[in-house]
PDB file of C-alpha atoms in Angstrom:
ATOM      1  CA  MET A   6     -25.241  -8.551 -25.684  1.00  0.00           C
ATOM      2  CA  ARG A   7     -22.575  -6.687 -25.514  1.00  0.00           C
ATOM      3  CA  HIS A   8     -22.643  -3.920 -22.329  1.00  0.00           C
ATOM      4  CA  ARG A   9     -20.461  -0.628 -21.547  1.00  0.00           C
ATOM      5  CA  THR A  10     -20.868   1.604 -19.273  1.00  0.00           C
ATOM      6  CA  ARG A  11     -19.130   4.769 -20.473  1.00  0.00           C
ATOM      7  CA  PRO A  12     -18.061   6.872 -18.782  1.00  0.00           C
ATOM      8  CA  ALA A  13     -20.008  10.464 -18.142  1.00  0.00           C
ATOM      9  CA  HIS A  14     -17.863  12.890 -19.541  1.00  0.00           C
ATOM     10  CA  GLY A  15     -18.879  16.003 -21.514  1.00  0.00           C
ATOM     11  CA  ARG A  16     -22.658  16.968 -19.240  1.00  0.00           C
ATOM     12  CA  THR A  17     -23.618  20.347 -20.478  1.00  0.00           C
ATOM     13  CA  LEU A  18     -26.810  21.513 -19.407  1.00  0.00           C
ATOM     14  CA  ALA A  19     -28.189  25.045 -20.129  1.00  0.00           C
ATOM     15  CA  VAL A  20     -27.925  27.970 -17.183  1.00  0.00           C
ATOM     16  CA  ALA A  21     -30.456  29.467 -16.073  1.00  0.00           C
ATOM     17  CA  GLY A  22     -30.904  33.113 -14.927  1.00  0.00           C
ATOM     18  CA  GLY A  23     -31.906  33.952 -10.857  1.00  0.00           C
ATOM     19  CA  ALA A  24     -31.486  31.507  -7.440  1.00  0.00           C
ATOM     20  CA  ALA A  25     -33.020  28.178  -9.496  1.00  0.00           C
ATOM     21  CA  ALA A  26     -29.333  28.765 -12.151  1.00  0.00           C
ATOM     22  CA  LEU A  27     -27.567  25.866 -12.363  1.00  0.00           C
ATOM     23  CA  VAL A  28     -23.495  26.176 -11.551  1.00  0.00           C
ATOM     24  CA  LEU A  29     -21.064  24.185 -13.684  1.00  0.00           C
ATOM     25  CA  LEU A  30     -18.355  23.691 -11.557  1.00  0.00           C
ATOM     26  CA  ALA A  31     -14.415  22.333 -12.151  1.00  0.00           C
ATOM     27  CA  ALA A  32     -13.580  20.207  -9.040  1.00  0.00           C
ATOM     28  CA  THR A  33     -10.122  18.069  -8.479  1.00  0.00           C
ATOM     29  CA  GLY A  34      -9.885  15.367 -10.077  1.00  0.00           C
ATOM     30  CA  ALA A  35     -13.092  14.993 -11.043  1.00  0.00           C
ATOM     31  CA  HIS A  36     -15.995  16.759 -13.612  1.00  0.00           C
ATOM     32  CA  ALA A  37     -18.338  17.698 -11.673  1.00  0.00           C
ATOM     33  CA  GLU A  38     -22.424  19.705 -12.114  1.00  0.00           C
ATOM     34  CA  GLY A  39     -25.775  20.345 -10.465  1.00  0.00           C
ATOM     35  CA  LYS A  40     -28.134  22.978  -9.446  1.00  0.00           C
ATOM     36  CA  GLY A  41     -27.316  24.614  -4.767  1.00  0.00           C
ATOM     37  CA  ASP A  42     -24.945  24.059  -2.499  1.00  0.00           C
ATOM     38  CA  VAL A  43     -25.228  20.513  -2.007  1.00  0.00           C
ATOM     39  CA  ARG A  44     -21.436  18.743  -2.769  1.00  0.00           C
ATOM     40  CA  VAL A  45     -19.969  14.996  -2.516  1.00  0.00           C
ATOM     41  CA  THR A  46     -17.110  15.381   0.223  1.00  0.00           C
ATOM     42  CA  ASP A  47     -16.166  12.422   0.566  1.00  0.00           C
ATOM     43  CA  ALA A  48     -16.591   8.913  -1.406  1.00  0.00           C
ATOM     44  CA  VAL A  49     -14.825   5.169   0.166  1.00  0.00           C
ATOM     45  CA  VAL A  50     -15.765   1.980  -1.867  1.00  0.00           C
ATOM     46  CA  ASN A  51     -16.008  -1.569   0.524  1.00  0.00           C
ATOM     47  CA  ALA A  52     -14.485   0.536   3.164  1.00  0.00           C
ATOM     48  CA  GLY A  53     -11.262   0.725   1.202  1.00  0.00           C
ATOM     49  CA  ARG A  54     -10.194  -2.764   0.830  1.00  0.00           C
ATOM     50  CA  ASN A  55     -10.161  -3.781  -2.997  1.00  0.00           C
ATOM     51  CA  ILE A  56     -13.183  -5.730  -4.483  1.00  0.00           C
ATOM     52  CA  ILE A  57     -11.858  -8.975  -5.791  1.00  0.00           C
ATOM     53  CA  ILE A  58     -14.665 -10.844  -7.523  1.00  0.00           C
ATOM     54  CA  GLY A  59     -14.441 -15.054  -9.474  1.00  0.00           C
ATOM     55  CA  THR A  60     -15.977 -17.459 -11.120  1.00  0.00           C
ATOM     56  CA  SER A  61     -18.858 -18.273  -9.398  1.00  0.00           C
ATOM     57  CA  ARG A  62     -20.087 -16.625  -6.442  1.00  0.00           C
ATOM     58  CA  THR A  63     -22.141 -13.686  -6.864  1.00  0.00           C
ATOM     59  CA  ILE A  64     -20.154 -10.141  -4.505  1.00  0.00           C
ATOM     60  CA  SER A  65     -21.569  -7.323  -3.154  1.00  0.00           C
ATOM     61  CA  PHE A  66     -19.952  -4.004  -2.361  1.00  0.00           C
ATOM     62  CA  PRO A  67     -20.980  -0.554  -0.671  1.00  0.00           C
ATOM     63  CA  ILE A  68     -19.763   2.605  -1.634  1.00  0.00           C
ATOM     64  CA  ALA A  69     -19.937   5.486   1.294  1.00  0.00           C
ATOM     65  CA  VAL A  70     -21.086   8.695  -0.056  1.00  0.00           C
ATOM     66  CA  THR A  71     -20.728  11.644   2.611  1.00  0.00           C
ATOM     67  CA  ILE A  72     -22.989  14.506   1.068  1.00  0.00           C
ATOM     68  CA  LYS A  73     -23.356  17.834   2.831  1.00  0.00           C
ATOM     69  CA  ASP A  74     -25.672  21.021   2.327  1.00  0.00           C
ATOM     70  CA  ASN A  75     -27.117  23.753   3.818  1.00  0.00           C
ATOM     71  CA  SER A  76     -30.183  21.720   4.381  1.00  0.00           C
ATOM     72  CA  GLY A  77     -29.327  18.174   4.921  1.00  0.00           C
ATOM     73  CA  ALA A  78     -28.885  15.285   1.776  1.00  0.00           C
ATOM     74  CA  LYS A  79     -31.692  13.450   0.903  1.00  0.00           C
ATOM     75  CA  LYS A  80     -30.175  10.806  -0.811  1.00  0.00           C
ATOM     76  CA  ILE A  81     -28.102   9.366  -4.352  1.00  0.00           C
ATOM     77  CA  THR A  82     -30.109   9.100  -6.974  1.00  0.00           C
ATOM     78  CA  ASP A  83     -27.398   7.860  -9.103  1.00  0.00           C
ATOM     79  CA  LEU A  84     -23.932   5.390  -8.888  1.00  0.00           C
ATOM     80  CA  SER A  85     -21.835   3.930 -11.539  1.00  0.00           C
ATOM     81  CA  THR A  86     -18.417   2.734 -11.872  1.00  0.00           C
ATOM     82  CA  PHE A  87     -16.661   1.339 -14.718  1.00  0.00           C
ATOM     83  CA  ASN A  88     -12.406   0.750 -15.096  1.00  0.00           C
ATOM     84  CA  ARG A  89     -11.278   4.087 -15.293  1.00  0.00           C
ATOM     85  CA  ALA A  90      -9.060   2.876 -18.774  1.00  0.00           C
ATOM     86  CA  ASN A  91     -11.492   1.410 -21.543  1.00  0.00           C
ATOM     87  CA  GLY A  92     -14.821   2.469 -19.542  1.00  0.00           C
ATOM     88  CA  TYR A  93     -15.974  -1.177 -19.319  1.00  0.00           C
ATOM     89  CA  GLY A  94     -18.150  -2.651 -15.768  1.00  0.00           C
ATOM     90  CA  PHE A  95     -20.534  -5.020 -14.624  1.00  0.00           C
ATOM     91  CA  THR A  96     -21.588  -4.374 -11.371  1.00  0.00           C
ATOM     92  CA  THR A  97     -25.200  -3.391 -11.098  1.00  0.00           C
ATOM     93  CA  TRP A  98     -26.942  -0.792  -8.017  1.00  0.00           C
ATOM     94  CA  TYR A  99     -29.456  -2.342  -6.642  1.00  0.00           C
ATOM     95  CA  GLY A 100     -31.983  -0.502  -3.787  1.00  0.00           C
ATOM     96  CA  ASP A 101     -31.774   2.612  -2.470  1.00  0.00           C
ATOM     97  CA  SER A 102     -29.197   4.337  -0.831  1.00  0.00           C
ATOM     98  CA  PHE A 103     -29.426   4.736   2.965  1.00  0.00           C
ATOM     99  CA  CYS A 104     -28.422   7.859   4.800  1.00  0.00           C
ATOM    100  CA  VAL A 105     -26.757   8.385   8.328  1.00  0.00           C
ATOM    101  CA  LYS A 106     -26.723  11.445   9.746  1.00  0.00           C
ATOM    102  CA  LYS A 107     -23.565  13.291  10.975  1.00  0.00           C
ATOM    103  CA  SER A 108     -25.267  17.258  11.197  1.00  0.00           C
ATOM    104  CA  ALA A 109     -27.900  18.655  10.507  1.00  0.00           C
ATOM    105  CA  THR A 110     -25.418  19.683   6.905  1.00  0.00           C
ATOM    106  CA  THR A 111     -23.905  16.305   6.487  1.00  0.00           C
ATOM    107  CA  SER A 112     -25.022  12.514   5.652  1.00  0.00           C
ATOM    108  CA  VAL A 113     -23.203   9.375   4.796  1.00  0.00           C
ATOM    109  CA  CYS A 114     -24.886   7.986   2.588  1.00  0.00           C
ATOM    110  CA  THR A 115     -24.636   4.638   1.414  1.00  0.00           C
ATOM    111  CA  GLY A 116     -25.696   1.945  -2.648  1.00  0.00           C
ATOM    112  CA  THR A 117     -25.389  -1.222  -2.593  1.00  0.00           C
ATOM    113  CA  MET A 118     -23.430  -2.893  -6.011  1.00  0.00           C
ATOM    114  CA  ARG A 119     -23.567  -6.768  -6.701  1.00  0.00           C
ATOM    115  CA  VAL A 120     -21.777  -8.651  -9.816  1.00  0.00           C
ATOM    116  CA  ASP A 121     -23.088 -11.463 -11.134  1.00  0.00           C
ATOM    117  CA  PRO A 122     -19.873 -13.326 -12.382  1.00  0.00           C
ATOM    118  CA  GLY A 123     -21.643 -14.895 -14.953  1.00  0.00           C
ATOM    119  CA  SER A 124     -22.681 -11.124 -16.660  1.00  0.00           C
ATOM    120  CA  ILE A 125     -18.439 -10.937 -16.778  1.00  0.00           C
ATOM    121  CA  PRO A 126     -17.834 -13.047 -20.553  1.00  0.00           C
ATOM    122  CA  ASP A 127     -20.403  -9.643 -21.949  1.00  0.00           C
ATOM    123  CA  SER A 128     -19.354  -7.177 -20.021  1.00  0.00           C
ATOM    124  CA  ASP A 129     -16.429  -6.156 -22.950  1.00  0.00           C
ATOM    125  CA  ASP A 130     -16.914  -6.055 -26.644  1.00  0.00           C
ATOM    126  CA  ILE A 131     -12.227  -7.907 -26.643  1.00  0.00           C
ATOM    127  CA  ASP A 132     -11.527 -10.128 -23.286  1.00  0.00           C
ATOM    128  CA  SER A 133     -13.444  -9.392 -20.430  1.00  0.00           C
ATOM    129  CA  ASN A 134     -10.345  -9.979 -17.948  1.00  0.00           C
ATOM    130  CA  ARG A 135      -9.083  -7.171 -19.184  1.00  0.00           C
ATOM    131  CA  VAL A 136     -11.075  -4.827 -16.960  1.00  0.00           C
ATOM    132  CA  ALA A 137      -9.763  -6.168 -13.965  1.00  0.00           C
ATOM    133  CA  GLY A 138      -7.524  -2.893 -12.592  1.00  0.00           C
ATOM    134  CA  VAL A 139      -8.075   0.658 -11.391  1.00  0.00           C
ATOM    135  CA  TRP A 140     -12.106   1.205 -10.993  1.00  0.00           C
ATOM    136  CA  GLN A 141     -14.250   4.593 -10.381  1.00  0.00           C
ATOM    137  CA  VAL A 142     -17.071   5.959  -9.370  1.00  0.00           C
ATOM    138  CA  ASN A 143     -19.348   8.571  -9.904  1.00  0.00           C
ATOM    139  CA  ALA A 144     -22.544   9.537  -8.643  1.00  0.00           C
ATOM    140  CA  THR A 145     -25.539  11.687  -8.450  1.00  0.00           C
ATOM    141  CA  VAL A 146     -26.727  12.706  -4.925  1.00  0.00           C
ATOM    142  CA  LYS A 147     -29.636  15.195  -3.471  1.00  0.00           C
ATOM    143  CA  ALA A 148     -30.504  17.190  -1.007  1.00  0.00           C
ATOM    144  CA  ASN A 149     -33.706  18.221   1.152  1.00  0.00           C
ATOM    145  CA  ASP A 150     -34.500  21.397  -1.396  1.00  0.00           C
ATOM    146  CA  GLY A 151     -33.861  20.095  -4.721  1.00  0.00           C
ATOM    147  CA  ASP A 152     -30.685  21.049  -4.862  1.00  0.00           C
ATOM    148  CA  TYR A 153     -28.237  18.407  -6.652  1.00  0.00           C
ATOM    149  CA  TRP A 154     -24.850  17.072  -7.995  1.00  0.00           C
ATOM    150  CA  ILE A 155     -23.006  15.084 -10.225  1.00  0.00           C
ATOM    151  CA  SER A 156     -20.097  13.838 -10.359  1.00  0.00           C
ATOM    152  CA  ASP A 157     -17.718  11.887 -11.736  1.00  0.00           C
ATOM    153  CA  ASP A 158     -14.687   9.828 -10.191  1.00  0.00           C
ATOM    154  CA  ILE A 159     -15.362  10.865  -7.056  1.00  0.00           C
ATOM    155  CA  ALA A 160     -13.757   7.744  -6.055  1.00  0.00           C
ATOM    156  CA  ARG A 161     -11.004   4.975  -7.363  1.00  0.00           C
ATOM    157  CA  TYR A 162     -10.518   1.884  -6.207  1.00  0.00           C
ATOM    158  CA  LYS A 163      -9.413  -1.472  -7.084  1.00  0.00           C
ATOM    159  CA  VAL A 164     -11.559  -4.524  -8.970  1.00  0.00           C
ATOM    160  CA  LYS A 165      -9.483  -7.382  -9.352  1.00  0.00           C
ATOM    161  CA  ARG A 166      -9.975 -11.296  -9.990  1.00  0.00           C
ATOM    162  CA  ALA A 167      -9.808 -14.154  -7.455  1.00  0.00           C
ATOM    163  CA  SER A 168      -6.970 -16.504  -6.903  1.00  0.00           C
ATOM    164  CA  THR A 169      -6.201 -19.538  -4.910  1.00  0.00           C
ATOM    165  CA  LEU A 170      -1.817 -21.015  -4.952  1.00  0.00           C
ATOM    166  CA  THR A 171      -0.996 -25.116  -3.899  1.00  0.00           C
ATOM    167  CA  THR A 172       2.133 -26.265  -1.767  1.00  0.00           C
ATOM    168  CA  VAL A 173       2.943 -29.509  -1.571  1.00  0.00           C
ATOM    169  CA  ILE A 174       5.596 -30.875   0.183  1.00  0.00           C
ATOM    170  CA  LYS A 175       7.412 -34.249  -1.099  1.00  0.00           C
ATOM    171  CA  PRO A 176       8.684 -36.147   1.254  1.00  0.00           C
ATOM    172  CA  GLU A 177       6.658 -34.743   4.289  1.00  0.00           C
ATOM    173  CA  LYS A 178       9.026 -36.915   6.679  1.00  0.00           C
ATOM    174  CA  VAL A 179      13.305 -36.505   5.947  1.00  0.00           C
ATOM    175  CA  ALA A 180      16.157 -36.629   8.587  1.00  0.00           C
ATOM    176  CA  LYS A 181      17.409 -33.767   9.189  1.00  0.00           C
ATOM    177  CA  GLY A 182      19.369 -31.864   6.647  1.00  0.00           C
ATOM    178  CA  ALA A 183      17.638 -33.845   3.263  1.00  0.00           C
ATOM    179  CA  LYS A 184      16.493 -32.086   0.358  1.00  0.00           C
ATOM    180  CA  VAL A 185      12.611 -31.599   0.712  1.00  0.00           C
ATOM    181  CA  ALA A 186      11.016 -30.384  -3.303  1.00  0.00           C
ATOM    182  CA  VAL A 187       8.318 -28.079  -3.099  1.00  0.00           C
ATOM    183  CA  THR A 188       5.743 -27.198  -5.658  1.00  0.00           C
ATOM    184  CA  GLY A 189       2.661 -26.228  -6.205  1.00  0.00           C
ATOM    185  CA  LYS A 190       0.365 -24.141  -9.073  1.00  0.00           C
ATOM    186  CA  LEU A 191      -1.046 -20.186  -8.913  1.00  0.00           C
ATOM    187  CA  SER A 192      -3.576 -20.010 -10.130  1.00  0.00           C
ATOM    188  CA  ARG A 193      -6.808 -16.729 -11.292  1.00  0.00           C
ATOM    189  CA  ALA A 194     -10.485 -16.142 -11.995  1.00  0.00           C
ATOM    190  CA  ASP A 195     -10.333 -16.224 -16.398  1.00  0.00           C
ATOM    191  CA  TRP A 196     -13.375 -14.823 -16.267  1.00  0.00           C
ATOM    192  CA  GLU A 197     -14.461 -14.893 -20.082  1.00  0.00           C
ATOM    193  CA  THR A 198     -15.070 -18.918 -19.756  1.00  0.00           C
ATOM    194  CA  LEU A 199     -15.782 -18.614 -15.660  1.00  0.00           C
ATOM    195  CA  LYS A 200     -12.758 -20.703 -15.077  1.00  0.00           C
ATOM    196  CA  TYR A 201      -8.726 -21.138 -12.403  1.00  0.00           C
ATOM    197  CA  LYS A 202      -6.264 -20.581 -15.400  1.00  0.00           C
ATOM    198  CA  GLY A 203      -2.504 -21.311 -14.492  1.00  0.00           C
ATOM    199  CA  PHE A 204      -0.663 -17.948 -13.884  1.00  0.00           C
ATOM    200  CA  THR A 205       2.259 -17.307 -15.289  1.00  0.00           C
ATOM    201  CA  GLY A 206       5.519 -15.734 -15.091  1.00  0.00           C
ATOM    202  CA  GLN A 207       4.472 -14.363 -11.826  1.00  0.00           C
ATOM    203  CA  SER A 208       6.819 -14.037  -8.999  1.00  0.00           C
ATOM    204  CA  VAL A 209       6.039 -16.947  -5.650  1.00  0.00           C
ATOM    205  CA  GLN A 210       7.758 -16.331  -2.674  1.00  0.00           C
ATOM    206  CA  LEU A 211       8.640 -19.319  -0.981  1.00  0.00           C
ATOM    207  CA  GLN A 212       7.899 -18.505   3.224  1.00  0.00           C
ATOM    208  CA  PHE A 213       8.675 -21.230   6.435  1.00  0.00           C
ATOM    209  CA  LYS A 214       6.844 -21.023   9.505  1.00  0.00           C
ATOM    210  CA  LYS A 215       8.842 -23.718  12.097  1.00  0.00           C
ATOM    211  CA  ASN A 216       6.761 -25.424  14.109  1.00  0.00           C
ATOM    212  CA  GLY A 217       6.412 -22.865  17.229  1.00  0.00           C
ATOM    213  CA  ALA A 218       7.421 -19.934  15.291  1.00  0.00           C
ATOM    214  CA  THR A 219       3.817 -17.290  14.655  1.00  0.00           C
ATOM    215  CA  ARG A 220       4.492 -16.374  11.284  1.00  0.00           C
ATOM    216  CA  TYR A 221       5.580 -17.253   8.418  1.00  0.00           C
ATOM    217  CA  THR A 222       9.825 -16.402   6.761  1.00  0.00           C
ATOM    218  CA  THR A 223      10.773 -15.475   3.708  1.00  0.00           C
ATOM    219  CA  VAL A 224      13.035 -18.001   1.724  1.00  0.00           C
ATOM    220  CA  LYS A 225      12.655 -18.072  -1.834  1.00  0.00           C
ATOM    221  CA  THR A 226      11.782 -16.394  -4.573  1.00  0.00           C
ATOM    222  CA  VAL A 227      10.710 -18.119  -7.812  1.00  0.00           C
ATOM    223  CA  LYS A 228       8.950 -18.205 -11.179  1.00  0.00           C
ATOM    224  CA  THR A 229       5.967 -19.792 -12.106  1.00  0.00           C
ATOM    225  CA  GLY A 230       6.214 -21.790 -14.889  1.00  0.00           C
ATOM    226  CA  SER A 231       3.719 -23.189 -17.343  1.00  0.00           C
ATOM    227  CA  ALA A 232       0.000 -23.059 -16.547  1.00  0.00           C
ATOM    228  CA  GLY A 233       1.194 -22.081 -13.370  1.00  0.00           C
ATOM    229  CA  LYS A 234       3.179 -24.501 -12.139  1.00  0.00           C
ATOM    230  CA  LEU A 235       5.863 -23.951  -9.112  1.00  0.00           C
ATOM    231  CA  GLY A 236       8.492 -25.894  -8.105  1.00  0.00           C
ATOM    232  CA  THR A 237      11.923 -25.947  -6.005  1.00  0.00           C
ATOM    233  CA  LYS A 238      13.493 -27.591  -3.326  1.00  0.00           C
ATOM    234  CA  VAL A 239      15.158 -26.790   0.050  1.00  0.00           C
ATOM    235  CA  THR A 240      17.193 -27.871   2.771  1.00  0.00           C
ATOM    236  CA  ALA A 241      15.703 -29.610   6.128  1.00  0.00           C
ATOM    237  CA  THR A 242      16.723 -27.910   9.235  1.00  0.00           C
ATOM    238  CA  ALA A 243      13.836 -28.050  11.415  1.00  0.00           C
ATOM    239  CA  ALA A 244      10.415 -29.231  11.313  1.00  0.00           C
ATOM    240  CA  GLY A 245       7.121 -26.419  10.535  1.00  0.00           C
ATOM    241  CA  SER A 246       5.664 -25.772   7.782  1.00  0.00           C
ATOM    242  CA  TRP A 247       5.878 -24.683   3.960  1.00  0.00           C
ATOM    243  CA  ARG A 248       3.480 -22.240   1.468  1.00  0.00           C
ATOM    244  CA  TRP A 249       3.628 -20.271  -1.507  1.00  0.00           C
ATOM    245  CA  TYR A 250       2.434 -16.604  -1.357  1.00  0.00           C
ATOM    246  CA  PHE A 251       2.313 -14.555  -4.454  1.00  0.00           C
ATOM    247  CA  PRO A 252       1.754 -10.911  -3.373  1.00  0.00           C
ATOM    248  CA  GLY A 253      -0.908  -9.878  -6.387  1.00  0.00           C
ATOM    249  CA  THR A 254       0.000  -7.371  -8.765  1.00  0.00           C
ATOM    250  CA  THR A 255      -2.990  -4.046  -9.902  1.00  0.00           C
ATOM    251  CA  THR A 256      -5.293  -6.937 -11.666  1.00  0.00           C
ATOM    252  CA  THR A 257      -4.785  -9.869  -9.583  1.00  0.00           C
ATOM    253  CA  ALA A 258      -5.718 -10.717  -6.147  1.00  0.00           C
ATOM    254  CA  ARG A 259      -2.824 -11.827  -3.356  1.00  0.00           C
ATOM    255  CA  VAL A 260      -3.059 -15.040  -1.834  1.00  0.00           C
ATOM    256  CA  ALA A 261      -1.230 -17.630   0.091  1.00  0.00           C
ATOM    257  CA  SER A 262      -1.956 -20.837   0.126  1.00  0.00           C
ATOM    258  CA  ALA A 263      -2.040 -23.612   3.047  1.00  0.00           C
ATOM    259  CA  GLY A 264       0.594 -24.363   4.994  1.00  0.00           C
ATOM    260  CA  ASP A 265       2.085 -28.443   4.055  1.00  0.00           C
ATOM    261  CA  ALA A 266       3.965 -29.552   7.390  1.00  0.00           C
ATOM    262  CA  VAL A 267       7.804 -30.916   6.906  1.00  0.00           C
ATOM    263  CA  THR A 268       8.745 -33.630  10.195  1.00  0.00           C
ATOM    264  CA  LEU A 269      12.252 -34.090  10.611  1.00  0.00           C
ATOM    265  CA  LYS A 270      12.856 -38.353  11.865  1.00  0.00           C
TER     266      LYS A 270
END
């Protein structure tokens, strides 16, 4: 069965009178509603790093939510996340949140999300690969005095398809000034088949690091052809290592291949 996690829009709640009245506010860039003075003041996904998902390994990542209330924050009671463009998602919130008290009124409460790649093919009615991209976080939080706050779009981050890249040099031992062929292949996770597939039409940088140097330098840029294949020829002017580097896209992770060494006769 296909599963879709929908963004929460247009919530409505009846407003009661007195101190227990529900409040409905338009927070900047987010829909929010609740009761009392508890608020989400910040949220950070995976310490600010992208979420990279392949084809088999289960991924877990934290979402840290800063909560403020005059009675003190208690916990996260609901946590969800999904693609902003189409509303699809495939993460599961497991376990309860744990909170670290920062002051009498403020705590950082963290929930952990889990992704089993085996469930991804069922996440979209058309193509599960389009679930990669910019995602948002929704959360409901609770204070010690019973106040609660429902917030949409409290954080944004990128979920990307994992990628692989190879480099092969032939020949590996040449005379100075001779030509060497550098080939390789760029692939990325296909979330429909749960296999890696060649990524065509992408700009990939060919980089060189001379023996004794500490970093690679880009020599030229080559586009991937059929099935993500790469190929070019360069002049061997010094001994060192060659590699391909792909800077990534909004939906695909950046990756650098292992270096392949050239020695001079």
